PDB file of C-alpha atoms in Angstrom:
ATOM      1  CA  MET A   1      11.923  27.433  -6.133  1.00 93.00           C
ATOM      2  CA  LYS A   2      11.468  24.178  -4.214  1.00 97.00           C
ATOM      3  CA  ALA A   3       8.394  23.052  -2.321  1.00 97.00           C
ATOM      4  CA  ASP A   4       7.324  20.221  -0.101  1.00 97.00           C
ATOM      5  CA  LEU A   5       3.765  18.962  -0.475  1.00 98.00           C
ATOM      6  CA  TYR A   6       1.592  18.088   2.515  1.00 94.00           C
ATOM      7  CA  ILE A   7      -1.272  15.682   1.833  1.00 94.00           C
ATOM      8  CA  ARG A   8      -3.722  14.699   4.558  1.00 89.00           C
ATOM      9  CA  ALA A   9      -6.948  12.748   4.294  1.00 81.00           C
ATOM     10  CA  ARG A  10      -8.634  10.854   7.088  1.00 74.00           C
ATOM     11  CA  CYS A  11     -10.689   7.859   5.990  1.00 67.00           C
ATOM     12  CA  ASP A  12     -11.535   4.497   7.449  1.00 70.00           C
ATOM     13  CA  ASN A  13     -11.790   2.900   4.017  1.00 72.00           C
ATOM     14  CA  ARG A  14      -8.378   2.297   2.344  1.00 74.00           C
ATOM     15  CA  ALA A  15      -9.778   2.742  -1.176  1.00 75.00           C
ATOM     16  CA  SER A  16     -11.340   6.090  -0.262  1.00 77.00           C
ATOM     17  CA  GLN A  17      -8.134   7.111   1.486  1.00 76.00           C
ATOM     18  CA  PHE A  18      -6.151   6.478  -1.688  1.00 83.00           C
ATOM     19  CA  ILE A  19      -8.647   8.415  -3.843  1.00 86.00           C
ATOM     20  CA  PHE A  20      -8.676  11.474  -1.577  1.00 88.00           C
ATOM     21  CA  GLU A  21      -4.896  11.499  -1.215  1.00 89.00           C
ATOM     22  CA  ARG A  22      -4.463  11.090  -4.964  1.00 92.00           C
ATOM     23  CA  ARG A  23      -6.852  13.975  -5.647  1.00 93.00           C
ATOM     24  CA  GLN A  24      -4.839  16.287  -3.392  1.00 93.00           C
ATOM     25  CA  GLU A  25      -1.520  15.069  -4.762  1.00 96.00           C
ATOM     26  CA  ASP A  26      -2.642  15.636  -8.377  1.00 96.00           C
ATOM     27  CA  ALA A  27      -3.856  19.161  -7.576  1.00 95.00           C
ATOM     28  CA  LEU A  28      -0.570  20.021  -5.860  1.00 97.00           C
ATOM     29  CA  ILE A  29       1.569  18.540  -8.654  1.00 97.00           C
ATOM     30  CA  ASN A  30      -0.419  20.430 -11.304  1.00 96.00           C
ATOM     31  CA  TYR A  31      -0.066  23.658  -9.320  1.00 94.00           C
ATOM     32  CA  CYS A  32       3.696  23.162  -9.051  1.00 96.00           C
ATOM     33  CA  GLN A  33       4.071  22.368 -12.749  1.00 96.00           C
ATOM     34  CA  PHE A  34       2.018  25.414 -13.753  1.00 93.00           C
ATOM     35  CA  ASN A  35       4.089  27.696 -11.496  1.00 93.00           C
ATOM     36  CA  ASN A  36       7.514  26.143 -12.254  1.00 95.00           C
ATOM     37  CA  ILE A  37       7.978  24.898  -8.695  1.00 97.00           C
ATOM     38  CA  THR A  38      10.239  21.915  -8.080  1.00 98.00           C
ATOM     39  CA  ILE A  39       8.793  19.300  -5.730  1.00 98.00           C
ATOM     40  CA  ARG A  40      11.352  18.339  -3.099  1.00 97.00           C
ATOM     41  CA  GLU A  41       9.305  15.987  -0.908  1.00 96.00           C
ATOM     42  CA  LYS A  42       5.763  14.697  -0.381  1.00 97.00           C
ATOM     43  CA  VAL A  43       4.375  14.168   3.111  1.00 95.00           C
ATOM     44  CA  PHE A  44       1.300  11.971   3.662  1.00 92.00           C
ATOM     45  CA  ASP A  45      -0.837  11.737   6.802  1.00 87.00           C
ATOM     46  CA  ASN A  46      -4.005   9.801   7.659  1.00 80.00           C
ATOM     47  CA  CYS A  47      -4.801  11.543  10.936  1.00 75.00           C
ATOM     48  CA  SER A  48      -7.071  14.177  12.366  1.00 73.00           C
ATOM     49  CA  ALA A  49      -6.154  17.825  11.804  1.00 67.00           C
ATOM     50  CA  GLY A  50      -7.041  18.598  15.430  1.00 73.00           C
ATOM     51  CA  ASN A  51      -3.370  18.849  16.397  1.00 72.00           C
ATOM     52  CA  PHE A  52       0.099  18.314  14.944  1.00 77.00           C
ATOM     53  CA  GLN A  53       0.692  14.997  16.749  1.00 82.00           C
ATOM     54  CA  ARG A  54       0.568  13.092  13.463  1.00 85.00           C
ATOM     55  CA  PRO A  55       3.088  10.458  12.319  1.00 88.00           C
ATOM     56  CA  GLY A  56       3.785  11.939   8.886  1.00 89.00           C
ATOM     57  CA  TRP A  57       3.983  15.518  10.160  1.00 90.00           C
ATOM     58  CA  SER A  58       6.162  14.619  13.171  1.00 92.00           C
ATOM     59  CA  LYS A  59       8.670  12.738  11.026  1.00 94.00           C
ATOM     60  CA  TYR A  60       8.721  15.544   8.436  1.00 94.00           C
ATOM     61  CA  PHE A  61       9.098  18.312  11.036  1.00 94.00           C
ATOM     62  CA  ASP A  62      11.941  16.460  12.798  1.00 94.00           C
ATOM     63  CA  SER A  63      13.755  16.056   9.481  1.00 95.00           C
ATOM     64  CA  LEU A  64      13.360  19.786   8.759  1.00 95.00           C
ATOM     65  CA  LYS A  65      14.866  20.710  12.119  1.00 92.00           C
ATOM     66  CA  SER A  66      17.904  18.509  11.569  1.00 93.00           C
ATOM     67  CA  SER A  67      18.527  19.279   7.890  1.00 91.00           C
ATOM     68  CA  SER A  68      20.341  22.212   6.362  1.00 91.00           C
ATOM     69  CA  SER A  69      18.376  21.711   3.141  1.00 93.00           C
ATOM     70  CA  LYS A  70      14.897  23.170   3.394  1.00 95.00           C
ATOM     71  CA  PRO A  71      12.170  23.997   0.876  1.00 96.00           C
ATOM     72  CA  ALA A  72      11.104  27.569   0.156  1.00 95.00           C
ATOM     73  CA  LEU A  73       7.448  26.492   0.374  1.00 95.00           C
ATOM     74  CA  LEU A  74       5.204  24.039   2.159  1.00 95.00           C
ATOM     75  CA  LEU A  75       2.106  23.612  -0.010  1.00 96.00           C
ATOM     76  CA  PHE A  76      -1.225  21.922   0.709  1.00 94.00           C
ATOM     77  CA  THR A  77      -4.600  22.136  -0.978  1.00 91.00           C
ATOM     78  CA  SER A  78      -6.435  24.097   1.744  1.00 85.00           C
ATOM     79  CA  TRP A  79      -5.958  25.270   5.333  1.00 80.00           C
ATOM     80  CA  ASP A  80      -8.124  22.487   6.732  1.00 78.00           C
ATOM     81  CA  ARG A  81      -5.859  19.880   5.122  1.00 82.00           C
ATOM     82  CA  TRP A  82      -2.941  21.231   7.178  1.00 82.00           C
ATOM     83  CA  SER A  83      -4.656  22.049  10.469  1.00 80.00           C
ATOM     84  CA  ARG A  84      -7.987  22.748  12.104  1.00 74.00           C
ATOM     85  CA  ASN A  85      -6.416  23.912  15.356  1.00 77.00           C
ATOM     86  CA  ILE A  86      -5.859  27.638  14.889  1.00 77.00           C
ATOM     87  CA  PRO A  87      -3.417  28.284  17.789  1.00 80.00           C
ATOM     88  CA  GLU A  88      -1.258  25.282  16.822  1.00 81.00           C
ATOM     89  CA  MET A  89      -1.474  26.228  13.148  1.00 82.00           C
ATOM     90  CA  ILE A  90      -0.211  29.740  13.829  1.00 80.00           C
ATOM     91  CA  GLU A  91       2.576  28.436  16.067  1.00 85.00           C
ATOM     92  CA  ALA A  92       3.702  25.834  13.494  1.00 86.00           C
ATOM     93  CA  ARG A  93       3.539  28.423  10.720  1.00 86.00           C
ATOM     94  CA  SER A  94       5.704  30.804  12.784  1.00 85.00           C
ATOM     95  CA  ILE A  95       8.313  28.118  13.412  1.00 90.00           C
ATOM     96  CA  LEU A  96       8.435  27.229   9.720  1.00 92.00           C
ATOM     97  CA  TRP A  97       8.624  30.927   8.795  1.00 89.00           C
ATOM     98  CA  GLN A  98      11.659  31.268  11.097  1.00 90.00           C
ATOM     99  CA  MET A  99      13.229  28.391   9.141  1.00 93.00           C
ATOM    100  CA  GLY A 100      12.630  30.347   5.929  1.00 92.00           C
ATOM    101  CA  ILE A 101       9.671  28.240   4.792  1.00 94.00           C
ATOM    102  CA  THR A 102       6.499  29.900   3.488  1.00 91.00           C
ATOM    103  CA  VAL A 103       3.364  27.910   4.355  1.00 89.00           C
ATOM    104  CA  MET A 104       0.651  28.247   1.716  1.00 89.00           C
ATOM    105  CA  PRO A 105      -2.580  26.620   0.561  1.00 89.00           C
ATOM    106  CA  ILE A 106      -2.969  26.476  -3.216  1.00 90.00           C
ATOM    107  CA  ASN A 107      -6.698  27.157  -3.396  1.00 83.00           C
ATOM    108  CA  THR A 108      -6.824  30.513  -1.599  1.00 67.00           C
ATOM    109  CA  HIS A 109      -5.525  32.797  -4.345  1.00 60.00           C
ATOM    110  CA  ASP A 110      -5.866  32.854  -8.108  1.00 54.00           C
ATOM    111  CA  SER A 111      -2.221  33.552  -8.853  1.00 57.00           C
ATOM    112  CA  PHE A 112       0.920  32.125  -7.309  1.00 61.00           C
ATOM    113  CA  SER A 113       2.723  35.482  -7.394  1.00 62.00           C
ATOM    114  CA  GLU A 114      -0.096  37.185  -5.473  1.00 64.00           C
ATOM    115  CA  ALA A 115      -0.277  34.323  -2.973  1.00 63.00           C
ATOM    116  CA  LEU A 116       3.476  34.406  -2.443  1.00 62.00           C
ATOM    117  CA  LYS A 117       3.363  38.162  -1.772  1.00 63.00           C
ATOM    118  CA  PHE A 118       0.596  37.615   0.744  1.00 59.00           C
ATOM    119  CA  TYR A 119       2.030  34.639   2.626  1.00 62.00           C
ATOM    120  CA  SER A 120       5.678  35.695   2.738  1.00 63.00           C
ATOM    121  CA  HIS A 121       5.245  38.975   4.616  1.00 54.00           C
ATOM    122  CA  LYS A 122       8.293  40.189   6.531  1.00 54.00           C
ATOM    123  CA  ASP A 123       6.030  41.040   9.486  1.00 54.00           C
ATOM    124  CA  ASN A 124       5.291  37.581  10.883  1.00 55.00           C
ATOM    125  CA  GLN A 125       2.762  38.724  13.490  1.00 55.00           C
ATOM    126  CA  ARG A 126       0.729  40.582  10.864  1.00 55.00           C
ATOM    127  CA  SER A 127       1.012  37.612   8.524  1.00 59.00           C
ATOM    128  CA  ASN A 128      -0.338  35.276  11.226  1.00 58.00           C
ATOM    129  CA  ILE A 129      -3.358  37.524  11.631  1.00 60.00           C
ATOM    130  CA  ASP A 130      -3.866  37.402   7.854  1.00 61.00           C
ATOM    131  CA  VAL A 131      -3.599  33.601   7.895  1.00 61.00           C
ATOM    132  CA  LEU A 132      -6.168  33.444  10.685  1.00 62.00           C
ATOM    133  CA  HIS A 133      -8.470  35.746   8.720  1.00 61.00           C
ATOM    134  CA  PHE A 134      -8.247  33.649   5.546  1.00 57.00           C
ATOM    135  CA  TYR A 135      -8.640  30.438   7.527  1.00 58.00           C
ATOM    136  CA  MET A 136     -11.840  31.757   9.110  1.00 59.00           C
ATOM    137  CA  LEU A 137     -13.164  32.830   5.703  1.00 55.00           C
ATOM    138  CA  PHE A 138     -12.323  29.424   4.268  1.00 50.00           C
ATOM    139  CA  MET A 139     -14.008  27.590   7.128  1.00 52.00           C
ATOM    140  CA  ASN A 140     -17.158  29.678   6.669  1.00 51.00           C
ATOM    141  CA  GLU A 141     -17.270  28.911   2.930  1.00 45.00           C
ATOM    142  CA  THR A 142     -16.785  25.149   3.128  1.00 44.00           C
ATOM    143  CA  ASN A 143     -18.450  22.225   4.783  1.00 44.00           C
ATOM    144  CA  CYS A 144     -15.872  21.231   7.382  1.00 44.00           C
ATOM    145  CA  GLU A 145     -17.782  18.232   8.679  1.00 41.00           C
ATOM    146  CA  ASN A 146     -16.622  16.187   5.689  1.00 44.00           C
ATOM    147  CA  ASP A 147     -12.942  15.514   6.367  1.00 44.00           C
ATOM    148  CA  LYS A 148     -12.222  13.746   3.107  1.00 41.00           C
ATOM    149  CA  ILE A 149     -11.041  16.103   0.370  1.00 40.00           C
TER     150      ILE A 149
END
């Protein structure tokens, strides 16, 4: 199974930016190694998660639309690393799902097999509701004011 990794950290300080990106990248690489997932591509962004108008995401999404080769998974460390705009997140997830790509944070479930069962539902509308539910739970359990990790 192949996956693309999405890494986003917004910092004004370049040294901090590197540290936070590296922390996410290491976590994603370790997750992939543990679960025998091949990394196809890494996408980096240093922008707000308020919408998907981000340089790294836009370039990546355009390349997905024009390529016949796509990953099975798009992985990121947590929902807030990918998006903090719920309507746009659900729309982007639906588009990727239609391309055959499962969108999944690595820190939501203990086991990859359970997470994959959860996030790759055949019923996309139900799955979007589940994603919204887990996103809301995640946001309630974390301090979202710190946009660094």
